[in-house]
Amino acid sequence: MNNPQFIQHLSEEQILVSRLVELYQWSQTSAIWPIGFGLACCGVEMVSAYLNHFELDSNDSFPKYPPNEANVMIIAGTITFKTVERIKAVYEQLLSPKYVISMGSCANIGGPYWEHGYHVLKGVNQIIPVDVFVPGCPPRPQTIVSGIVELYKKVKNGR
């Protein structure tokens, strides 16, 4: 029999389950549909990551604008207390499994505004779970692309 060495110790049922899990994880990495929530200057950098120079859309990461068609939410910019309920509402409408990318210093930790301002939330992870944090003020498009690649890795490994 020409089976690889690790397959000789498995039964046929275990091989089938293993292959189905691999197929499911592959299909999840091929279905990253982000919705952008650009709130400040980070939103401009997020949009520029989808331009021809960086070709983020060629990696099967097409932005979807109705939240009920997306499964990834990219939070980019300063989160004020007025936008908290809107962020929660959009997050609840995402398809399962849901993923969140927090982009920029303001979305990650409140940026320079939270210490002297009464109106800024100190990080989006206080209201919804975040999978990937992208640093920078504002982050460059290359960093955004690497954050999405990091999300691909997490999804592929089963999170």
Short mmCIF file of C-alpha atoms in Angstrom, two decimals:
data_model
loop_
_atom_site.label_atom_id
_atom_site.label_comp_id
_atom_site.label_asym_id
_atom_site.label_seq_id
_atom_site.Cartn_x
_atom_site.Cartn_y
_atom_site.Cartn_z
CA MET A 1 0.00 0.00 0.00
CA ASN A 2 1.36 3.46 -0.94
CA ASN A 3 -0.08 5.46 1.97
CA PRO A 4 2.14 7.98 3.69
CA GLN A 5 3.53 6.88 7.03
CA PHE A 6 1.18 8.95 9.18
CA ILE A 7 -1.91 7.62 7.38
CA GLN A 8 -1.03 3.97 8.07
CA HIS A 9 -1.87 4.45 11.76
CA LEU A 10 -5.28 6.04 11.09
CA SER A 11 -8.53 4.39 10.23
CA GLU A 12 -10.54 5.47 7.21
CA GLU A 13 -13.02 7.40 9.38
CA GLN A 14 -10.25 9.49 10.93
CA ILE A 15 -8.82 10.32 7.52
CA LEU A 16 -12.21 11.48 6.28
CA VAL A 17 -12.77 13.71 9.30
CA SER A 18 -9.28 15.12 9.01
CA ARG A 19 -9.79 15.93 5.36
CA LEU A 20 -13.19 17.56 6.05
CA VAL A 21 -11.65 19.78 8.71
CA GLU A 22 -8.91 20.83 6.29
CA LEU A 23 -11.52 21.54 3.61
CA TYR A 24 -13.61 23.61 6.03
CA GLN A 25 -10.59 25.66 7.15
CA TRP A 26 -9.57 26.24 3.53
CA SER A 27 -13.08 27.40 2.65
CA GLN A 28 -13.05 29.83 5.58
CA THR A 29 -9.79 31.41 4.40
CA SER A 30 -11.30 31.80 0.95
CA ALA A 31 -14.30 33.64 2.38
CA ILE A 32 -12.88 36.74 4.04
CA TRP A 33 -15.43 39.45 3.28
CA PRO A 34 -14.58 42.63 5.18
CA ILE A 35 -16.75 45.61 5.91
CA GLY A 36 -14.89 48.82 6.58
CA PHE A 37 -15.80 51.02 9.50
CA GLY A 38 -13.53 53.99 8.75
CA LEU A 39 -13.98 56.64 11.40
CA ALA A 40 -11.03 59.00 10.94
CA CYS A 41 -7.69 59.28 9.14
CA CYS A 42 -7.17 55.51 9.37
CA GLY A 43 -10.16 55.10 7.06
CA VAL A 44 -8.22 56.78 4.24
CA GLU A 45 -5.34 54.34 4.71
CA MET A 46 -7.78 51.43 4.76
CA VAL A 47 -9.27 52.52 1.44
CA SER A 48 -5.81 52.98 -0.08
CA ALA A 49 -4.96 49.35 0.78
CA TYR A 50 -7.58 48.31 -1.79
CA LEU A 51 -6.00 50.33 -4.61
CA ASN A 52 -4.09 48.75 -7.48
CA HIS A 53 -0.64 49.21 -5.93
CA PHE A 54 -1.34 46.86 -2.99
CA GLU A 55 -3.94 44.62 -4.68
CA LEU A 56 -5.64 43.50 -1.52
CA ASP A 57 -8.73 42.58 -3.51
CA SER A 58 -6.69 40.08 -5.55
CA ASN A 59 -6.29 38.03 -2.36
CA ASP A 60 -10.03 37.26 -2.26
CA SER A 61 -10.64 40.01 0.27
CA PHE A 62 -13.34 42.08 -1.38
CA PRO A 63 -15.01 44.78 0.70
CA LYS A 64 -18.72 44.19 1.26
CA TYR A 65 -20.86 47.09 2.29
CA PRO A 66 -24.05 45.53 3.62
CA PRO A 67 -23.08 44.06 7.02
CA ASN A 68 -25.22 40.97 6.51
CA GLU A 69 -22.93 39.93 3.62
CA ALA A 70 -19.62 40.40 5.47
CA ASN A 71 -17.86 38.35 8.14
CA VAL A 72 -14.90 40.62 8.95
CA MET A 73 -15.21 44.08 10.46
CA ILE A 74 -12.28 46.47 10.11
CA ILE A 75 -12.49 49.21 12.73
CA ALA A 76 -10.28 52.10 11.63
CA GLY A 77 -10.03 55.29 13.63
CA THR A 78 -11.20 57.06 16.77
CA ILE A 79 -14.17 55.49 18.52
CA THR A 80 -16.30 57.96 20.40
CA PHE A 81 -18.96 56.95 22.87
CA LYS A 82 -21.61 58.04 20.34
CA THR A 83 -20.47 55.38 17.86
CA VAL A 84 -20.32 52.47 20.34
CA GLU A 85 -23.93 51.39 19.80
CA ARG A 86 -23.54 51.60 16.02
CA ILE A 87 -20.40 49.43 16.11
CA LYS A 88 -22.22 46.84 18.23
CA ALA A 89 -25.19 46.86 15.86
CA VAL A 90 -23.00 46.31 12.79
CA TYR A 91 -21.06 43.57 14.60
CA GLU A 92 -24.27 41.71 15.43
CA GLN A 93 -25.29 41.73 11.74
CA LEU A 94 -22.06 40.07 10.53
CA LEU A 95 -22.15 36.52 9.22
CA SER A 96 -20.74 33.78 11.44
CA PRO A 97 -17.90 33.16 12.10
CA LYS A 98 -17.22 36.83 12.89
CA TYR A 99 -13.77 38.40 12.86
CA VAL A 100 -12.64 41.89 13.86
CA ILE A 101 -9.51 43.80 12.88
CA SER A 102 -8.70 46.85 14.97
CA MET A 103 -6.64 49.28 12.95
CA GLY A 104 -4.61 52.21 14.24
CA SER A 105 -3.72 53.59 17.64
CA CYS A 106 -7.11 55.20 18.18
CA ALA A 107 -9.04 51.96 17.63
CA ASN A 108 -6.49 49.89 19.54
CA ILE A 109 -5.95 51.97 22.70
CA GLY A 110 -7.74 55.28 22.23
CA GLY A 111 -4.81 57.06 20.62
CA PRO A 112 -3.74 60.49 21.80
CA TYR A 113 -7.33 61.51 22.56
CA TRP A 114 -8.44 59.22 25.36
CA GLU A 115 -6.20 60.73 28.05
CA HIS A 116 -7.42 64.31 27.66
CA GLY A 117 -10.85 63.69 26.16
CA TYR A 118 -13.99 62.49 27.87
CA HIS A 119 -15.61 61.27 24.66
CA VAL A 120 -13.18 58.60 23.36
CA LEU A 121 -13.32 54.86 24.06
CA LYS A 122 -10.02 53.30 25.12
CA GLY A 123 -9.92 50.49 22.57
CA VAL A 124 -12.58 48.68 20.58
CA ASN A 125 -11.81 45.46 22.45
CA GLN A 126 -13.82 46.86 25.37
CA ILE A 127 -17.07 46.44 23.43
CA ILE A 128 -16.44 43.61 20.91
CA PRO A 129 -13.81 40.84 20.65
CA VAL A 130 -10.84 41.69 18.43
CA ASP A 131 -8.85 39.08 16.49
CA VAL A 132 -6.03 41.17 14.99
CA PHE A 133 -4.58 44.50 16.09
CA VAL A 134 -2.83 46.58 13.40
CA PRO A 135 -0.48 49.18 14.94
CA GLY A 136 0.33 52.64 13.66
CA CYS A 137 -0.93 56.20 13.63
CA PRO A 138 -2.14 55.92 10.91
CA PRO A 139 -1.00 52.48 9.81
CA ARG A 140 0.46 52.21 6.34
CA PRO A 141 -1.38 50.12 3.74
CA GLN A 142 1.40 47.51 3.90
CA THR A 143 0.64 47.05 7.60
CA ILE A 144 -3.04 46.66 6.85
CA VAL A 145 -2.26 43.97 4.28
CA SER A 146 -0.07 42.16 6.83
CA GLY A 147 -2.92 42.37 9.37
CA ILE A 148 -5.28 40.69 6.92
CA VAL A 149 -2.63 38.04 6.18
CA GLU A 150 -2.39 37.46 9.95
CA LEU A 151 -6.17 36.99 10.05
CA TYR A 152 -5.85 34.45 7.18
CA LYS A 153 -3.34 32.50 9.29
CA LYS A 154 -5.62 32.52 12.34
CA VAL A 155 -8.60 31.33 10.30
CA LYS A 156 -6.54 28.64 8.58
CA ASN A 157 -5.27 27.30 11.91
CA GLY A 158 -8.78 27.17 13.30
CA ARG A 159 -8.35 30.26 15.44
#
